[in-house]
C-alpha atoms as one frame of an Amber mdcrd trajectory, in Angstrom:
protein
  24.679   5.649   7.250  27.855   4.314   5.612  29.867   4.714   8.782  27.128
   3.123  10.849  26.939   0.253   8.356  30.679  -0.346   8.755  30.405  -0.289
  12.532  27.601  -2.883  12.492  28.710  -5.226   9.703  32.473  -4.674   9.640
  32.704  -3.606   6.006  31.462  -1.071   3.468  28.079  -1.295   1.695  28.077
  -1.975  -2.056  24.515  -1.133  -3.108  21.987   1.533  -2.159  18.232   1.226
  -2.744  15.695   3.930  -1.947  11.898   3.653  -2.149   9.237   6.361  -1.901
   6.209   6.374   0.396   2.984   5.383  -1.342   0.413   8.168  -1.562  -2.995
   6.885  -2.666  -5.186   9.718  -3.932  -8.159   7.449  -4.668  -8.778   3.717
  -5.004  -8.171   2.526  -1.442  -9.327  -1.038  -0.689  -9.643  -1.763  -4.421
  -6.497  -3.686  -5.324  -7.663  -6.942  -3.735 -11.178  -6.979  -5.284 -11.417
  -9.885  -7.769 -14.805  -9.223  -9.392 -14.211  -5.676 -10.668 -11.552  -4.211
 -12.938 -10.768  -1.699 -10.228  -8.337   1.229 -10.466  -6.292   3.409  -8.130
  -4.703   6.845  -8.514  -1.377   6.981  -6.669   2.105   8.469  -6.636   5.367
   7.904  -4.782   6.453  10.672  -2.445   9.601  12.581  -3.329   9.782  13.843
   0.271   9.411  10.657   2.314  11.751   7.818   1.372  13.158   4.588   2.743
  16.866   3.944   2.138  18.687   0.638   2.344  22.444   0.075   2.242  23.414
  -3.451   1.217  26.454  -5.678   1.053  25.983  -9.065  -0.677  27.080 -12.233
   1.090  28.280 -15.441  -0.523  26.534 -17.600   2.078  22.824 -17.972   2.759
  22.544 -15.612   5.719  20.601 -12.349   5.828  21.510  -9.776   8.470  19.339
  -6.720   9.090  19.768  -3.561  11.111  18.090  -0.139  11.198  19.049   3.366
  12.219  15.528   4.009  13.527  15.689   4.206  17.336  12.134   2.925  17.860
  13.007  -0.289  15.973  16.592  -0.879  17.108  17.533  -3.802  19.299  20.702
  -4.820  21.082  22.017  -6.649  18.024  21.079  -6.964  14.374  18.473  -9.491
  13.315  19.590 -12.426  11.152  18.182 -15.571   9.573  19.327 -18.421   7.351
  17.695 -18.564   3.911  17.672 -22.361   4.132  15.261 -22.172   7.065  12.583
 -20.631   4.828  11.866 -23.655   2.616   8.194 -24.584   2.813   6.562 -27.848
   1.832   3.217 -26.542   0.555   1.922 -23.706  -1.582   2.642 -20.183  -0.363
  -0.779 -19.224   0.959  -1.603 -22.699   2.268   1.639 -22.737   4.238   1.085
 -19.254   5.657  -2.480 -20.068   6.684  -1.300 -23.203   8.467   1.465 -21.379
  10.334  -0.428 -18.253  11.311   1.200 -14.798  11.539   4.699 -14.593  13.042
   5.478 -12.617  16.165   5.394  -8.942  15.256   8.782  -7.580  14.130   9.768
  -5.106  11.421  12.203  -7.612   9.875   9.319  -9.901   8.902   8.563  -7.720
   5.870  12.050  -8.354   4.501  11.987 -11.975   5.602   8.660 -12.460   3.816
  10.148 -11.203   0.549  13.085 -13.609   0.828  10.801 -16.498   1.808   8.518
 -15.839  -1.158  11.419 -16.005  -3.618  12.869 -19.094  -1.954   9.549 -20.894
  -2.454   8.677 -19.489  -5.891   8.851 -22.498  -8.245   9.647 -20.425 -11.344
  12.770 -18.773  -9.941  16.309 -20.083  -9.792  17.793 -21.204  -6.508  17.983
 -18.461  -3.881  21.127 -19.159  -1.874  22.962 -15.834  -1.509  22.245 -13.595
   1.436  23.054  -9.993   2.247  23.571  -7.439   4.982  21.135  -4.542   4.958
  20.839  -1.334   6.953  17.469   0.440   6.810  16.942   4.163   7.326  13.607
   5.841   6.662  11.570   8.983   7.069   8.356   7.181   6.074   6.598   7.074
   9.440   5.551   3.621  10.587   1.862   2.794  11.131   0.922   5.882   9.109
  -0.857   4.570   6.016   2.046   5.594   3.755   3.116   1.936   3.670   6.514
   1.812   5.287   5.836  -1.922   5.626   5.470  -2.366   1.870   8.618  -0.297
   1.347  10.483  -2.855   3.479   9.000  -5.684   1.411   9.951  -3.991  -1.869
  13.494  -3.391  -0.597  13.737  -7.048   0.388  12.396  -8.214  -2.973  14.725
  -5.983  -5.007  17.819  -6.791  -2.960  17.233 -10.545  -2.939  16.720 -10.448
  -6.710  19.879  -8.388  -7.248  22.251 -10.509  -5.195  20.865 -13.760  -6.652
  20.856 -12.586 -10.274  17.084 -12.732 -10.846  15.689 -10.899 -13.869  12.178
  -9.674 -13.043   9.941  -7.164 -14.803   8.467  -4.295 -12.795   5.018  -5.923
 -12.814   6.420  -9.246 -11.648   8.224  -7.595  -8.734   5.099  -5.643  -7.742
   2.763  -8.644  -7.801   5.293 -10.872  -6.043   5.920  -8.244  -3.341   2.187
  -7.954  -2.700   1.902 -11.701  -2.138   5.147 -11.765  -0.133   3.656  -9.335
   2.395   1.042 -11.956   3.289   3.877 -13.467   5.338   3.077 -11.048   8.197
  -0.585 -12.084   8.356  -2.349  -9.475   6.204  -4.030 -10.435   2.917  -3.938
  -7.241   0.870  -3.221  -6.516  -2.780  -0.286  -4.880  -4.557  -1.235  -1.201
  -4.943   1.553  -0.078  -2.612   4.176  -2.234  -4.275   3.136  -1.298  -7.816
   3.387   2.375  -6.920   6.845   1.934  -5.390   8.123   0.005  -8.401   6.504
   1.972 -11.253   6.126   5.610 -10.082   7.698   8.396 -12.132   8.984  11.818
 -11.174   6.393  14.554 -11.570   3.478  12.268 -12.430   0.690  10.301 -10.825
  -0.172   6.723 -11.764  -3.441   5.101 -12.719  -3.146   1.436 -11.769  -5.551
  -1.103 -13.265  -5.465  -4.489 -11.487  -7.440  -6.913 -13.636  -6.636  -9.160
 -15.392  -3.008  -8.083 -14.926  -1.501  -4.901 -13.575  -1.551  -2.086 -16.119
   0.022   1.231 -15.192  -0.709   4.493 -17.011   0.968   7.820 -16.290  -1.301
  10.743 -15.407  -0.390  14.422 -15.237   0.268  15.713 -11.747  -2.703  17.350
 -10.055  -0.526  20.417  -9.377  -0.573  21.355 -13.036  -3.104  24.001 -13.969
  -5.216  24.092 -10.837  -2.341  23.936  -8.375  -3.820  21.061  -6.373  -1.328
  20.227  -3.597  -1.150  17.183  -1.309  -0.247  16.963   2.370  -0.318  14.275
   5.040  -1.240  14.888   8.656  -0.605  12.115  11.187  -3.365  11.232  13.657
  -2.236   8.211  15.705  -0.503   4.896  14.918  -2.480   2.393  12.842  -0.885
  -0.820  14.023  -1.300  -3.859  11.756  -1.294  -6.450  14.485  -4.119  -8.086
  16.412  -7.582  -6.564  16.115  -6.645  -4.053  13.398  -5.102  -6.777  11.231
  -8.237  -8.877  11.688 -10.474  -5.931  10.782  -8.500  -5.346   7.590  -8.531
  -9.039   6.704 -12.289  -9.081   7.230 -12.635  -6.420   4.517 -10.529  -8.554
   2.187 -12.464 -11.706   3.049 -15.836 -10.148   2.223 -14.587  -8.857  -1.141
 -12.760 -12.033  -2.162 -14.940 -14.785  -0.738 -18.469 -13.679   0.092 -19.444
 -11.128  -2.563 -18.192 -13.183  -5.564 -20.417 -16.101  -4.503 -23.506 -13.892
  -4.531 -22.520 -12.252  -7.820 -22.316 -15.666  -9.483 -25.873 -16.385  -8.350
 -27.297 -12.955  -9.215 -25.754 -12.870 -12.699 -26.397  -9.231 -13.697 -24.046
  -6.843 -15.517 -21.862  -5.328 -12.808 -21.628  -1.827 -14.272 -25.108  -1.375
 -15.725 -26.996  -3.093 -12.910 -24.920  -2.127  -9.861 -27.897  -0.735  -7.916
 -29.983  -3.813  -8.674 -27.150  -6.107  -7.612 -26.647  -4.103  -4.434 -30.312
  -4.491  -3.507 -30.064  -8.269  -3.891 -27.019  -8.631  -1.664 -27.639  -9.362
   2.017 -26.957  -6.574   4.472 -24.886  -8.955   6.614 -23.888 -12.598   6.836
 -22.593 -14.689   9.708 -19.080 -16.104   9.394 -17.411 -18.574  11.735 -14.225
 -16.532  11.980 -15.363 -12.909  11.728 -18.886 -13.124  13.132 -21.477 -10.767
  11.628 -19.902  -9.110   8.594 -21.360  -6.356   6.426 -21.748  -7.303   2.773
 -23.891  -4.705   1.009 -21.917  -1.766   2.433 -18.602  -3.286   1.316 -19.926
  -3.754  -2.216 -21.310  -0.213  -2.276 -17.937   1.187  -1.209 -16.040  -0.551
  -4.015 -18.494   0.579  -6.676 -18.495   4.148  -5.336 -14.702   4.212  -5.198
 -14.518   2.937  -8.768 -16.762   5.817  -9.885 -14.685   8.328  -7.902 -11.480
   7.230  -9.623 -13.084   7.686 -13.052 -14.456  11.088 -12.078 -11.139  12.244
 -10.627  -9.246  11.212 -13.755 -11.687  13.185 -15.884 -11.326  16.250 -13.652
  -7.513  16.126 -13.778  -7.516  15.827 -17.563  -9.817  18.852 -17.873  -7.874
  20.798 -15.243  -4.481  20.211 -16.887  -4.950  23.427 -18.853  -3.886  26.422
 -16.698  -6.976  28.351 -17.765  -9.314  25.540 -16.734  -7.664  24.301 -13.545
  -9.146  26.524 -10.817 -12.770  25.937 -11.843 -12.464  22.189 -11.150 -10.971
  22.386  -7.664 -14.349  22.312  -5.910 -15.194  19.135  -7.811 -12.060  17.481
  -6.448 -13.132  18.527  -2.976 -16.515  16.877  -3.509 -14.827  13.636  -4.600
 -12.624  13.540  -1.490 -15.548  14.369   0.786 -17.488  11.463  -0.712 -14.523
   9.142  -0.096 -14.261  10.304   3.520 -17.948   9.624   4.157 -17.716   6.149
   2.638 -14.650   4.992   4.574 -16.479   6.083   7.733 -19.998   4.832   6.976
 -19.453   1.839   4.686 -16.101   0.500   5.901 -15.930   1.747   9.484 -12.192
   2.508   9.363 -12.322   5.843  11.217 -11.497   6.560  14.843 -12.722   9.501
  16.976  -9.268  11.111  16.808  -9.261  10.895  13.001 -12.669  12.579  12.912
 -11.577  15.356  15.258  -8.391  16.190  13.363 -10.126  16.030   9.977 -12.771
  18.520  11.130 -10.061  20.955  12.253  -8.255  20.639   8.919 -11.384  21.197
   6.816 -11.988  24.494   8.622  -8.696  25.939   7.336  -8.773  28.311   4.358
  -7.454  26.736   1.172  -8.268  23.124   2.120 -10.330  21.372  -0.552 -10.796
  18.001   1.076  -9.537  15.320   3.439  -9.503  11.544   3.056  -8.043   8.501
   4.797  -4.614   7.456   3.554  -4.148   3.705   3.480  -6.194   1.113   5.308
  -7.411   3.476   8.039  -7.862   2.749  11.764  -5.491   5.676  12.390  -2.399
   6.765  10.514  -2.249   9.671   8.080  -4.970  11.824   6.636  -4.397  12.939
   3.058  -5.211  16.618   2.574  -5.776  18.376  -0.750  -5.339  22.153  -0.815
  -5.240  24.876  -3.444  -2.265  26.687  -1.940   0.290  26.462   0.831  -1.677
  26.193   4.063  -0.690  26.019   7.715  -1.533  22.474   8.751   0.813  22.390
  11.731   4.427  21.478  12.221   3.858  17.758  11.694   2.235  18.098   8.266
   4.264  16.958   5.250   3.819  18.270   1.723   4.191  15.576  -0.954   5.140
  15.855  -4.621   5.300  12.946  -7.071   8.716  11.273  -7.117  10.331   8.186
  -8.573   9.239   4.856  -7.169  12.672   3.365  -6.449  16.318   3.886  -7.291
  19.253   1.471  -7.234  22.841   2.706  -7.101  26.152   0.834  -7.017  28.383
   2.452  -4.397  32.067   3.164  -4.882
């Protein structure tokens, strides 16, 4: 990478940043829900990482290149930081512009643009050259896109002397990714910023991100995690709109009904669910499902609590094996809900998942990430043969920064 960097940019890199793939065990589609103090269980992969080599610039230009052959172009992509000044608030400006033409560099550009237009930061006027290499597969649900955004956020902060806390970087990176047209939360970014070697994280999103360290699920029971790729889950066009519809229902429609219903969310969830409409008509998205989306969030919240309890009880080597079937039940419930309540499965995902479940030692399978393709997350009690494309994941550090000599 260093030699390639020199050949592209004409000089040696000065900084290296690496970021781990986000593995969400439970809590998908929860980080953008405003009416519930939702949680997610995640970790950063030690096996799949994105690496960025950087050389700061004294001017306001950013130049980007990648080693990945499916993303390479004839010349590196560049932009002037000064071109990113916006006249209105961040989300208002993005909504008025619409999503940019699809390009991997937009995730880095969005991070820079966010910082340029953040009123509480100092002036952003120093650019950088960055070379990206990665073994996080794109369109897989392991959030290679968020890894690009986190790299862009960290690098821009470093070269411009910004002093941000981990939570501030995570929240800002989540909002920065709206630049590409999606409207998700910050689960991916929080994982990549806060993850620790050998541990899982429990992320609580309301009223402000709180991150607790959990023991790895491999302790005691020997619960192991694998990903199996199905087909690309592209974020553009119809898939992006389908994801944004899920966000829209949770952020705009359901809160309005909850204000009118006025019951206790946790004690009266079934009563609230019965009073929500099955569907509503929306000018942009057409007929959207409301009750199913609410049911999914409440079920996922309960699954996270149950999983945490199981892991705590299973952390003793003598207790671990007896709880493995319970973990399988939790994952099976999640799989059914992403299919029936969210509709994020495809026929190919269903076919591959059925083949995996039939293998000895597999406890359960769930969707990794937003769905509509990408990776399946597989939990197993031992090393199993899931095919040559399967990747075993262990909890690693979220990100590392190194000064190169």
